[in-house]
Coordinates of C-alpha atoms in Angstrom, one line a residue:
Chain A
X1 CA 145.7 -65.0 101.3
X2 CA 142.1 -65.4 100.9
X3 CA 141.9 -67.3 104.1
X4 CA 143.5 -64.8 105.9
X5 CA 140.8 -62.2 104.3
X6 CA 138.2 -64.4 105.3
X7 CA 139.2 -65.2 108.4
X8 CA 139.8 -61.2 109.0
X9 CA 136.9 -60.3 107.7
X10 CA 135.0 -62.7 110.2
X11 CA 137.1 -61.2 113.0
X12 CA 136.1 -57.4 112.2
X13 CA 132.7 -58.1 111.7
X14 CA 132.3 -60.0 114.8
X15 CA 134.3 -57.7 116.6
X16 CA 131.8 -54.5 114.9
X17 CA 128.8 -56.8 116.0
X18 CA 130.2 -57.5 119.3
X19 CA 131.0 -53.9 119.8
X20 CA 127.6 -52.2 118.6
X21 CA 126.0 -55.0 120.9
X22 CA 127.4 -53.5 123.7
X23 CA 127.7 -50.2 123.1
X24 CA 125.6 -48.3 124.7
X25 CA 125.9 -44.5 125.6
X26 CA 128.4 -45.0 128.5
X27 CA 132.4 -45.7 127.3
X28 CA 132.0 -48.9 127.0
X29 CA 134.9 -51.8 127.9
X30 CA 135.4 -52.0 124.4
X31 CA 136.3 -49.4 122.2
X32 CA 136.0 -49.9 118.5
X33 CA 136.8 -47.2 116.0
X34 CA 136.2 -47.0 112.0
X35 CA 139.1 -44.9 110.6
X36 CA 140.8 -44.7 107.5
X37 CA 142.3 -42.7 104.2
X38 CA 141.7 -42.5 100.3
X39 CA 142.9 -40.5 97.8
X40 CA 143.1 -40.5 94.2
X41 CA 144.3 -38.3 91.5
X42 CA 145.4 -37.3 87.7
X43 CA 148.8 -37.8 86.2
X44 CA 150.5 -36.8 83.2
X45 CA 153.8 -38.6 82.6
X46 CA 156.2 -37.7 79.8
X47 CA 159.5 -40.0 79.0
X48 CA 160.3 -38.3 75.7
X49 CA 159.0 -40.9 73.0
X50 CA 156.1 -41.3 75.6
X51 CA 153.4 -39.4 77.2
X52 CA 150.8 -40.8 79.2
X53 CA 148.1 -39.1 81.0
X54 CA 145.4 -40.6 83.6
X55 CA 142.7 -40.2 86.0
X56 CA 143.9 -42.7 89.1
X57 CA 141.0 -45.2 90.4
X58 CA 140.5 -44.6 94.3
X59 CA 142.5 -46.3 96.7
X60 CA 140.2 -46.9 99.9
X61 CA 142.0 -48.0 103.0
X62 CA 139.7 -49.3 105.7
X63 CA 141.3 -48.9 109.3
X64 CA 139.9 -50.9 112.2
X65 CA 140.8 -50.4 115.9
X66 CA 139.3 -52.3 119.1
X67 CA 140.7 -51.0 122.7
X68 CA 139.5 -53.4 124.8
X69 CA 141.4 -52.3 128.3
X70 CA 144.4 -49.4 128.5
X71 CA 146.3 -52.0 127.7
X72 CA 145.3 -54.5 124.8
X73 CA 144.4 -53.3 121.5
X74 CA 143.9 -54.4 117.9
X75 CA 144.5 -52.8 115.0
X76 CA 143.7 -53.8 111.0
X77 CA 144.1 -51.9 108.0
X78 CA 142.5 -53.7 104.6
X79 CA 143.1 -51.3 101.2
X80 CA 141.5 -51.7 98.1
X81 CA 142.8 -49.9 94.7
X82 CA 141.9 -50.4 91.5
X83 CA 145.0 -51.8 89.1
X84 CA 144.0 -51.8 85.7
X85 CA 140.2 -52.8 86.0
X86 CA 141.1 -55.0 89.1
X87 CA 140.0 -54.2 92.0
X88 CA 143.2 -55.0 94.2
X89 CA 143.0 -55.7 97.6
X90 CA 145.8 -56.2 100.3
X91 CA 145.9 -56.5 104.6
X92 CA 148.2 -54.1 104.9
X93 CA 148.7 -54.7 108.7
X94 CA 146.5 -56.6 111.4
X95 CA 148.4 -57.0 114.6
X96 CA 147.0 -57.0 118.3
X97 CA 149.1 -55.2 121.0
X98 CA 149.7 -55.1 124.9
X99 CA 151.1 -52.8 127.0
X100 CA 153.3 -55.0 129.3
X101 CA 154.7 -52.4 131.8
X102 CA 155.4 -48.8 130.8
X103 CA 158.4 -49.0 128.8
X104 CA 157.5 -52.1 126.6
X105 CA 154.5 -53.0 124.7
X106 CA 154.6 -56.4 122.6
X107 CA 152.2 -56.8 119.1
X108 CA 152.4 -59.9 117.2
X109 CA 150.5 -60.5 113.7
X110 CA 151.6 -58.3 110.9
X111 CA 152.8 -55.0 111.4
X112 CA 154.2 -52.2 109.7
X113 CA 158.0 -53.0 110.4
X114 CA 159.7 -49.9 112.1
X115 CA 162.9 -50.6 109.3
X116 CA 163.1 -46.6 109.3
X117 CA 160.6 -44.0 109.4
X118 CA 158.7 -43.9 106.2
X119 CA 156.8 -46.6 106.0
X120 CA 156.0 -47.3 109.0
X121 CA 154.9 -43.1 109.9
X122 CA 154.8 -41.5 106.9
X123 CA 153.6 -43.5 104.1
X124 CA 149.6 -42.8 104.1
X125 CA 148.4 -40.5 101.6
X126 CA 147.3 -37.7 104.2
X127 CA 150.5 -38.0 105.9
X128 CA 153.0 -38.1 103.1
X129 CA 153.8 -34.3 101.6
X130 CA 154.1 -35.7 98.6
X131 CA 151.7 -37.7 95.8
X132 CA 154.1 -40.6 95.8
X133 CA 156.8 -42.6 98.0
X134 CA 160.3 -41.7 97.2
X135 CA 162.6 -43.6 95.0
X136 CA 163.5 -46.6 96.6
X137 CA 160.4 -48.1 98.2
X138 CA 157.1 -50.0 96.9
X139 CA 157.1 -52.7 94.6
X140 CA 160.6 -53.0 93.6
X141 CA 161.9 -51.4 96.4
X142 CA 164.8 -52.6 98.5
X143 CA 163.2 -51.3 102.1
X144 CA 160.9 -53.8 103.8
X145 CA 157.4 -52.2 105.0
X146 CA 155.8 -54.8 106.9
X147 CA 156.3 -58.4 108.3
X148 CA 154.4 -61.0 110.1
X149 CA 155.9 -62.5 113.4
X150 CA 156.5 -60.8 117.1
X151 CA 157.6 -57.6 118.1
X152 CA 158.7 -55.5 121.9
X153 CA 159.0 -51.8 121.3
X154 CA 159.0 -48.7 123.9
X155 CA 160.2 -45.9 125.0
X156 CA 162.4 -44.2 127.7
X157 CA 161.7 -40.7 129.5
X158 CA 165.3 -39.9 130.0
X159 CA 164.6 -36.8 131.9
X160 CA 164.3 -34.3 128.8
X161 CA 165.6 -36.3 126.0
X162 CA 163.3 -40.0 124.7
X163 CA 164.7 -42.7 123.4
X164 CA 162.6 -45.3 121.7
X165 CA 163.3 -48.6 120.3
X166 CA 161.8 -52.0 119.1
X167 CA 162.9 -55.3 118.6
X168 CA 160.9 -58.3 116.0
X169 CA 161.5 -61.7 114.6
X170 CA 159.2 -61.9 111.6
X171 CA 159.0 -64.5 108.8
X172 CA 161.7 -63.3 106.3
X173 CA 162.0 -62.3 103.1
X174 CA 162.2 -64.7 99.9
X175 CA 165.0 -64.6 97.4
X176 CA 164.0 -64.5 93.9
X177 CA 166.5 -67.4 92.0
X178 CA 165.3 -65.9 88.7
X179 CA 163.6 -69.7 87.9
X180 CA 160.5 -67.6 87.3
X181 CA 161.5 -64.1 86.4
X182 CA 164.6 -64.2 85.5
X183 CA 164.8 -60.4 85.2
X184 CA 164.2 -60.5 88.3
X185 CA 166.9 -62.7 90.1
X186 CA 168.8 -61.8 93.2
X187 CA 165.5 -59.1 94.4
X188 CA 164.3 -59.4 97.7
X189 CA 160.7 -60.0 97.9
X190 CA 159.2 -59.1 101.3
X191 CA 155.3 -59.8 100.8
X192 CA 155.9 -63.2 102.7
X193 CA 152.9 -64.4 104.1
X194 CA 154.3 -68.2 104.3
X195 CA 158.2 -68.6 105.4
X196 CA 159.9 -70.7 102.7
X197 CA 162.7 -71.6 105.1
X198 CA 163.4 -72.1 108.5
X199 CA 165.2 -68.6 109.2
X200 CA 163.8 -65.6 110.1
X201 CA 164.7 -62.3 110.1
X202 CA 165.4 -60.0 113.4
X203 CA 165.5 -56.5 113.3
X204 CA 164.6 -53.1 115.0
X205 CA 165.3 -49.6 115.2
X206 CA 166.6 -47.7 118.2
X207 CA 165.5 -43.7 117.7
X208 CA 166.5 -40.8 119.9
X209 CA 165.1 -37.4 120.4
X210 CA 167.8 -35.5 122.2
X211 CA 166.0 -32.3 122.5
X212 CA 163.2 -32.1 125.3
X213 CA 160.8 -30.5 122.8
X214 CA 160.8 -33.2 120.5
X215 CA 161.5 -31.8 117.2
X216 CA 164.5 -33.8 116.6
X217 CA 164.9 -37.2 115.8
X218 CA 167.5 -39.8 114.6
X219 CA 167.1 -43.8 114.5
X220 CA 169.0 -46.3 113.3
X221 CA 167.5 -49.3 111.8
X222 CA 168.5 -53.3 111.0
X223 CA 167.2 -56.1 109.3
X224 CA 169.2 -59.7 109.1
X225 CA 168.5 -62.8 107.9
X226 CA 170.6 -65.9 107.6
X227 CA 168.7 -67.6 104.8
X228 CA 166.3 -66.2 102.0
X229 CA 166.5 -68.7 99.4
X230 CA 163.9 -71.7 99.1
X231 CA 164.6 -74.9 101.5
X232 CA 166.8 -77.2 100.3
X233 CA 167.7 -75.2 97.4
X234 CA 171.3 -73.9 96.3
X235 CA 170.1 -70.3 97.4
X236 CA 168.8 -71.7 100.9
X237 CA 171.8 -69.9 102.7
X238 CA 172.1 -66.6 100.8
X239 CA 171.7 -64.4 103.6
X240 CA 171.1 -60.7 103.8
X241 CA 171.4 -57.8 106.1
X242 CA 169.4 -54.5 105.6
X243 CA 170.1 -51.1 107.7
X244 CA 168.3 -47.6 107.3
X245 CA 169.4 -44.7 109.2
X246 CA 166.5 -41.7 109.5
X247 CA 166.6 -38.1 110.3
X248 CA 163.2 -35.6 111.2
X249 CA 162.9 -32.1 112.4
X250 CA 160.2 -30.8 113.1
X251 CA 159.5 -27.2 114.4
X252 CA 157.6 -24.0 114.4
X253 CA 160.2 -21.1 113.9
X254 CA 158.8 -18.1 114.5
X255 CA 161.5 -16.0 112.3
X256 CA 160.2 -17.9 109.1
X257 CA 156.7 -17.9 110.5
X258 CA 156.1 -21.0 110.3
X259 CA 156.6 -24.6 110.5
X260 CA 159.5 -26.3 109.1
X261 CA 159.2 -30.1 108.5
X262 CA 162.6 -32.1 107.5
X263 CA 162.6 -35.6 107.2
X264 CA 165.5 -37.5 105.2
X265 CA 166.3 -41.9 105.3
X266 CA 168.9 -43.4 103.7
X267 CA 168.2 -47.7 102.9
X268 CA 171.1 -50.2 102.3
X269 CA 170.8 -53.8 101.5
X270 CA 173.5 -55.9 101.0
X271 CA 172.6 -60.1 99.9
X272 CA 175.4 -62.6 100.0
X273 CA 176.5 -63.3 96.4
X274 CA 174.7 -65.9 94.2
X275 CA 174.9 -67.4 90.7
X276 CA 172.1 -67.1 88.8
X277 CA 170.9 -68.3 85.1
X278 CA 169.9 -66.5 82.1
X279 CA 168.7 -67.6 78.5
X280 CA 171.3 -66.2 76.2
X281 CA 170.4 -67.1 72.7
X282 CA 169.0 -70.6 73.5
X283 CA 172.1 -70.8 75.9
X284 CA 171.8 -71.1 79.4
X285 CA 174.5 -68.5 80.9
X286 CA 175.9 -68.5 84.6
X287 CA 176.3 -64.6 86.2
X288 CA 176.9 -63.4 89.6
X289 CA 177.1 -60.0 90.8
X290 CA 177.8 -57.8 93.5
X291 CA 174.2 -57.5 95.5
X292 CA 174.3 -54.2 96.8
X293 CA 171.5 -52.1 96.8
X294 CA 170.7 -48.2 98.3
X295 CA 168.4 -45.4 98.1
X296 CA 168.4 -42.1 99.9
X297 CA 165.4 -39.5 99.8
X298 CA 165.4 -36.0 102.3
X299 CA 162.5 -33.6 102.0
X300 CA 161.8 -30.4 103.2
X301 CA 158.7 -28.8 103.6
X302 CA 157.4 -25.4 104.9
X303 CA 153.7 -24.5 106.0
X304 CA 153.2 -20.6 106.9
X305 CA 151.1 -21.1 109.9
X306 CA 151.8 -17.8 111.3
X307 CA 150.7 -15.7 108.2
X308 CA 147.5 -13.7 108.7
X309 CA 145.9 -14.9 105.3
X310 CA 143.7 -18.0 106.4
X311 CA 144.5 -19.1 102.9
X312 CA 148.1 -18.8 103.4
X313 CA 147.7 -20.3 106.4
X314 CA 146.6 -23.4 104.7
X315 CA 149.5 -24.1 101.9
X316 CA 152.3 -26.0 102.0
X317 CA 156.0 -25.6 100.1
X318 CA 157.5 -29.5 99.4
X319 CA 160.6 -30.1 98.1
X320 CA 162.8 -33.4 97.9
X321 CA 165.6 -35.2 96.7
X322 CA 165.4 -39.1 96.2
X323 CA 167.8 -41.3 94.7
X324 CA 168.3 -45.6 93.7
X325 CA 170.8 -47.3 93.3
X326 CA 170.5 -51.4 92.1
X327 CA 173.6 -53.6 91.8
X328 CA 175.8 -53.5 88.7
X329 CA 175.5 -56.4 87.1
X330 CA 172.1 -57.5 88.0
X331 CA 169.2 -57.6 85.2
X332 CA 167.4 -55.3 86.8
X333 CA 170.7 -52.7 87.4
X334 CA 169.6 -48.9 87.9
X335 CA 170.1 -45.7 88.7
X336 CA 168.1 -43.4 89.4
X337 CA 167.7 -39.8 90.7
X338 CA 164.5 -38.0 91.2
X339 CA 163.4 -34.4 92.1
X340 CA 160.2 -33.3 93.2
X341 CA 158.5 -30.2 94.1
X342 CA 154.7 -29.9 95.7
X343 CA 152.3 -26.7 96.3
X344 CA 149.8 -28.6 99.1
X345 CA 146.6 -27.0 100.4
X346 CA 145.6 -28.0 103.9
X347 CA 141.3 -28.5 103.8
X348 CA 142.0 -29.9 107.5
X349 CA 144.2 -31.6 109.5
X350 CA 143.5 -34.7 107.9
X351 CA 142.7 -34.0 104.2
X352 CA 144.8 -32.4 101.8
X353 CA 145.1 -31.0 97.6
X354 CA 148.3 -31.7 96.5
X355 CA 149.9 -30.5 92.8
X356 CA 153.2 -31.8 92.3
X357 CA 155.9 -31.9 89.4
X358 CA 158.5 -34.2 89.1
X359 CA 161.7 -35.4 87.4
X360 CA 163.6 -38.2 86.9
X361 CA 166.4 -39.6 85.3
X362 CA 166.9 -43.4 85.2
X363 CA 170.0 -45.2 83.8
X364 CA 169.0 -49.0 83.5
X365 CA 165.9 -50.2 84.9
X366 CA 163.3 -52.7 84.0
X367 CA 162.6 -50.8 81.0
X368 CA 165.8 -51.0 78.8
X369 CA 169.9 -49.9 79.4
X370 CA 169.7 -46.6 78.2
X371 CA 169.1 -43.1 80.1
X372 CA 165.3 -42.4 80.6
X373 CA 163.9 -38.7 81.1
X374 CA 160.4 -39.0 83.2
X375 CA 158.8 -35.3 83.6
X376 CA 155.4 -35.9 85.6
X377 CA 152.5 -33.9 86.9
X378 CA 150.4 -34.6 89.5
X379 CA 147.5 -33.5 91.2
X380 CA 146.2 -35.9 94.1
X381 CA 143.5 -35.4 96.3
X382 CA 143.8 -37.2 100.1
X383 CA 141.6 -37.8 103.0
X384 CA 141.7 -39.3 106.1
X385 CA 138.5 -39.6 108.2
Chain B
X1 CA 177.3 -62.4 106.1
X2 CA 176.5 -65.2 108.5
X3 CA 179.1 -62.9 111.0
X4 CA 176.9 -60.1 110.9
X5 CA 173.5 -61.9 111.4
X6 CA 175.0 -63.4 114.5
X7 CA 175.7 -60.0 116.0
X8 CA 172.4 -58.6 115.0
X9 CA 170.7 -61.5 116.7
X10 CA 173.1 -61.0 119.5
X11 CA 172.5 -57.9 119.9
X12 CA 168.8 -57.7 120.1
X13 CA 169.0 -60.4 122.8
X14 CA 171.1 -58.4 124.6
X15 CA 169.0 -55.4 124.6
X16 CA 165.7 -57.1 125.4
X17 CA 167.5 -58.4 128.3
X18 CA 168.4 -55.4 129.0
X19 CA 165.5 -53.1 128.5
X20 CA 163.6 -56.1 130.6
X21 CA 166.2 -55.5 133.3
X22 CA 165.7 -51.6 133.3
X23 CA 162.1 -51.4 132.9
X24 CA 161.1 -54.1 135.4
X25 CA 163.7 -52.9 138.1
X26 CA 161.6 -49.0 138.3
X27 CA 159.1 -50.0 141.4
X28 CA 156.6 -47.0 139.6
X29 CA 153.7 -48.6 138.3
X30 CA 152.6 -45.8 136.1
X31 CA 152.9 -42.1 135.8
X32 CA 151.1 -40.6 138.5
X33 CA 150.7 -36.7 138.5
X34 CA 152.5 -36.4 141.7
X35 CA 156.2 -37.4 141.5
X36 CA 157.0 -39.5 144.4
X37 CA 160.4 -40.5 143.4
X38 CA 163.5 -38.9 144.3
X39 CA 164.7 -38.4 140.4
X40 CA 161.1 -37.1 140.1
X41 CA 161.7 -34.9 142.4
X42 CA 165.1 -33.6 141.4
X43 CA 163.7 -33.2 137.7
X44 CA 160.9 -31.0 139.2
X45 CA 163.8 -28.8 140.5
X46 CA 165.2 -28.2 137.4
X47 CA 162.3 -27.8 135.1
X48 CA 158.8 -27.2 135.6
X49 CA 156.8 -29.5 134.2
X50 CA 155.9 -29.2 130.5
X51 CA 152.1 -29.0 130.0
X52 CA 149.8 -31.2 128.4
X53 CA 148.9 -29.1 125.9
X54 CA 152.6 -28.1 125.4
X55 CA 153.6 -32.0 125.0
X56 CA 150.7 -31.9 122.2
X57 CA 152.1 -29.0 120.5
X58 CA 155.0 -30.8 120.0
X59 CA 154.6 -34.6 119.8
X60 CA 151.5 -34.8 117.5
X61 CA 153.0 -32.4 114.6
X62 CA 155.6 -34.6 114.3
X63 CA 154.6 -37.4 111.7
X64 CA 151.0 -36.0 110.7
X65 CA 149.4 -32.1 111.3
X66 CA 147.8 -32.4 115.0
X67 CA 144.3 -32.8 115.3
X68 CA 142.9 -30.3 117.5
X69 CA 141.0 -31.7 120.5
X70 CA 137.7 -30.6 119.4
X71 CA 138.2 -33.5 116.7
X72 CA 137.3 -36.3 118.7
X73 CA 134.7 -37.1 121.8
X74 CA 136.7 -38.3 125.4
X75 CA 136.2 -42.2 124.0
X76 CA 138.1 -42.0 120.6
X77 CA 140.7 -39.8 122.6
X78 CA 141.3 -42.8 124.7
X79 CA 141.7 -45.4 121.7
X80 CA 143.9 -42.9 119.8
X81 CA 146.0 -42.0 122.3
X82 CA 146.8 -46.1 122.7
X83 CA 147.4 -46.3 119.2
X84 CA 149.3 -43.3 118.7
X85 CA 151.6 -44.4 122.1
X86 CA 152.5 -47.7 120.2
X87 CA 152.8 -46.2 117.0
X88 CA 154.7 -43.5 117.3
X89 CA 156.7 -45.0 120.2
X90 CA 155.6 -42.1 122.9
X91 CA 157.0 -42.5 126.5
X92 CA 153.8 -43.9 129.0
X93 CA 154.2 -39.9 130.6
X94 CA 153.7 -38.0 127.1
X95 CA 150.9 -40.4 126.3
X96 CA 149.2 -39.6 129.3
X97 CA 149.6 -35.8 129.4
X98 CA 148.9 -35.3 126.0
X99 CA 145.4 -37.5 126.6
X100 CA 144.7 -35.0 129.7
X101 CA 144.6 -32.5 127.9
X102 CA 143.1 -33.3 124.7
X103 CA 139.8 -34.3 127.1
X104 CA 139.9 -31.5 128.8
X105 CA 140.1 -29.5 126.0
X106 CA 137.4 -30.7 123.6

């Protein structure tokens, strides 16, 4: 990891050095731009015996792009957030591409991984409507967000309606066998820098628009891998296969006067069956379960663009559903359901206030068996420049 | 599960082979702004063509708000309209018109 921050690091600054050096007031060859997001809030979280309220530390996420021709570019995105009194920091993709002919492009590095729509489109803070992802992705989520390996994607003019589609091998995910957190046994972990086994995983997502203005779209999404457990281990061949359909609609309708923004995904993961250990009073216990895993979100959201207020103009409605479901059985079994609502005010395209309130209900978890209440309040702040 | 990996793999062989097939069989190099194909053509007939700044309308409020074309200079129109076309998957033709007019708008 630090290597790889080292050795990026040495590659944007050369890059920076090597583009100011020629830079001069022409367009130059090379293109290099400094983009990027942060945000950061205030939450107040209440689950009944527990309230909590905090200021969030900012989350600053550097974005580096290089065009060096129409057809080869490079793209890196580094984020730093502050957990606890840490400051964190993470490459959250850095991946060059090439446009091989007009209907493919290959990247190779690590890339956001097109396994539905949210992470890979609509997971920065100035794009998402809401202050947080839906259930069912981050940390213990089951949907896999980025990978490192090779990847073709493109799209078809087909005369009115687009279809799109890419295809990737990437090193694939790791099994946890519970020998260090057993709480934790039979989750996927996808943050895989270094492949434990020989197999990778393929996957891609085919997506069609079928209207020729573009403000539908559907995709359908896989991920497969024949091995996830350690080399030579008794989980070396517990395989898994991942799929996500999504949905978006996007469109200004004049009757509502305004624009109306749907976007829904549902995730399923489904790992071959294992045995796994726990420490039952001193005793060590054998336990298998089914390893099934979903989560579902849809949100709709409504911006008044055609009101004659200019600070109309500038709000946004959100609402949306989210739900998790985490195999019976397992140690960390849940389900969960979540509903959140968000007033946003538009400062520019890029750069938004959002207040939200939310509820959920979790049965299970990593926090105990019985049925949790969360009520939370948020107000978040995002920008992207 | 070992079934359904197979056909997954299979499958994405199968369609790289077949996009490869598809996309290296059109002779057009790139979009040009006059149609010289016969399916050109024959779309022509039945549609005028959108516009650049219609294509923007429409593609770039899909994920994210649009930014407006005053935002950037010609350069940074050309880098994000790369990324954006790989990102977002655009077809080479929307990529291209939206670019158009976003520079000649600004």
């Amino acid at each position: 990891m630090k290597k790889l921050l080292v050795l990026l690091i040495a590659v944007v600054f050369g890059g920076q050095m090597y583009g100011q050096t020629y830079n001069t007031f022409e367009p130059s060859k090379t293109q290099f731009m400094i983009r990027g997001y942060g945000h950061t809030g205030f939450e107040y979280m209440d689950s009944g015996d527990e309230t909590e309220s905090t200021f969030l530390g900012l989350a600053y996420a550097p974005i580096f792009l290089y065009k060096h021709s129409d057809r080869l570019m490079f793209e890196a995105e580094l984020e730093f957030v502050l957990e606890g009194n840490q400051l964190e920091t993470g490459l959250e993709y850095a991946d060059v591409m090439y446009v091989l002919n007009k209907n493919i492009t290959a990247r190779a590095g690590k890339f956001l991984l097109p396994f539905g729509t949210f992470m890979e489109r609509l997971h920065p803070a100035w794009i998402n409507r809401l202050p947080n992802a839906p259930l069912g992705y981050g940390h213990d989520g089951i949907a896999p967000s980025s990978g490192i390996g090779v990847e073709l994607r493109g799209a078809f003019d087909l005369g009115g309606p687009t279809l799109n589609y890419s295809v990737y091998a990437t090193n694939g995910p790791r099994l946890n066998d519970g020998s260090d957190e057993p709480e934790e046994a039979g989750m996927l972990r996808f943050e895989n820098y270094e492949d434990t086994n020989l197999a990778k995983a393929y996957g891609g997502r085919l997506g069609l628009l079928p209207f020729s203005d573009s403000s539908t779209e559907i995709g359908f999404s896989a991920y497969s891998t024949s091995d996830t457990g350690e080399q030579d281990s008794e989980y070396e061949d517990v395989g898994a296969f991942l799929f996500a359909l999504d949905f978006s609609f996007v469109k200004q309708i004049s009757g509502l006067g305004g624009v109306i923004d749907v976007k829904a995904q549902y995730n399923n993961s489904n790992v071959d069956t294992a045995t796994y250990f726990e420490l039952e009073d001193d005793i060590l216990e054998e336990y298998s379960f089914d390893n099934q895993s979903n989560s579902f979100y849809g949100q709709l959201s409504y911006r008044p663009t055609m009101a004659s207020s200019d600070f109309v103009k500038k709000l946004e409605f959100v609402g949306r559903y989210s739900d998790f479901n985490a195999p019976e059985g397992a140690e960390w079994e849940e389900k969960s359901v979540q509903y959140a609502f968000g007033l946003n005010y538009w400062l520019s395209w890029r750069s938004v206030i959002k207040l939200s309130y939310q509820t959920t209900e979790t049965e299970g978890g990593h926090d105990g068996d019985g049925l949790t209440n969360t009520d939370g309040l948020f107000v978040h702040w995002a920008i992207g420049f | 599960m070992k079934t359904i990996h197979k056909i997954v793999v299979g499958v994405i062989v199968m369609t790289i082979v077949g996009i490869t097939a598809v996309a290296c069989s059109s002779t057009k190099k790139g979009y040009t702004d006059v149609p010289d194909t016969a399916t050109a053509a024959a779309e022509e007939e039945f549609k005028i063509e959108k516009s650049g700044a219609q294509m923007w309308g429409e593609t770039c409020n899909r994920c994210h708000i649009a930014p407006s074309p005053a935002d950037y200079n010609d350069t940074d129109w050309e880098t994000i309209s790369l990324h954006m076309r790989v990102r977002a998957n655009l077809t080479e033709k929307e990529s291209n018109k939206i670019l158009e007019f976003l520079k000649s708008a600004n």
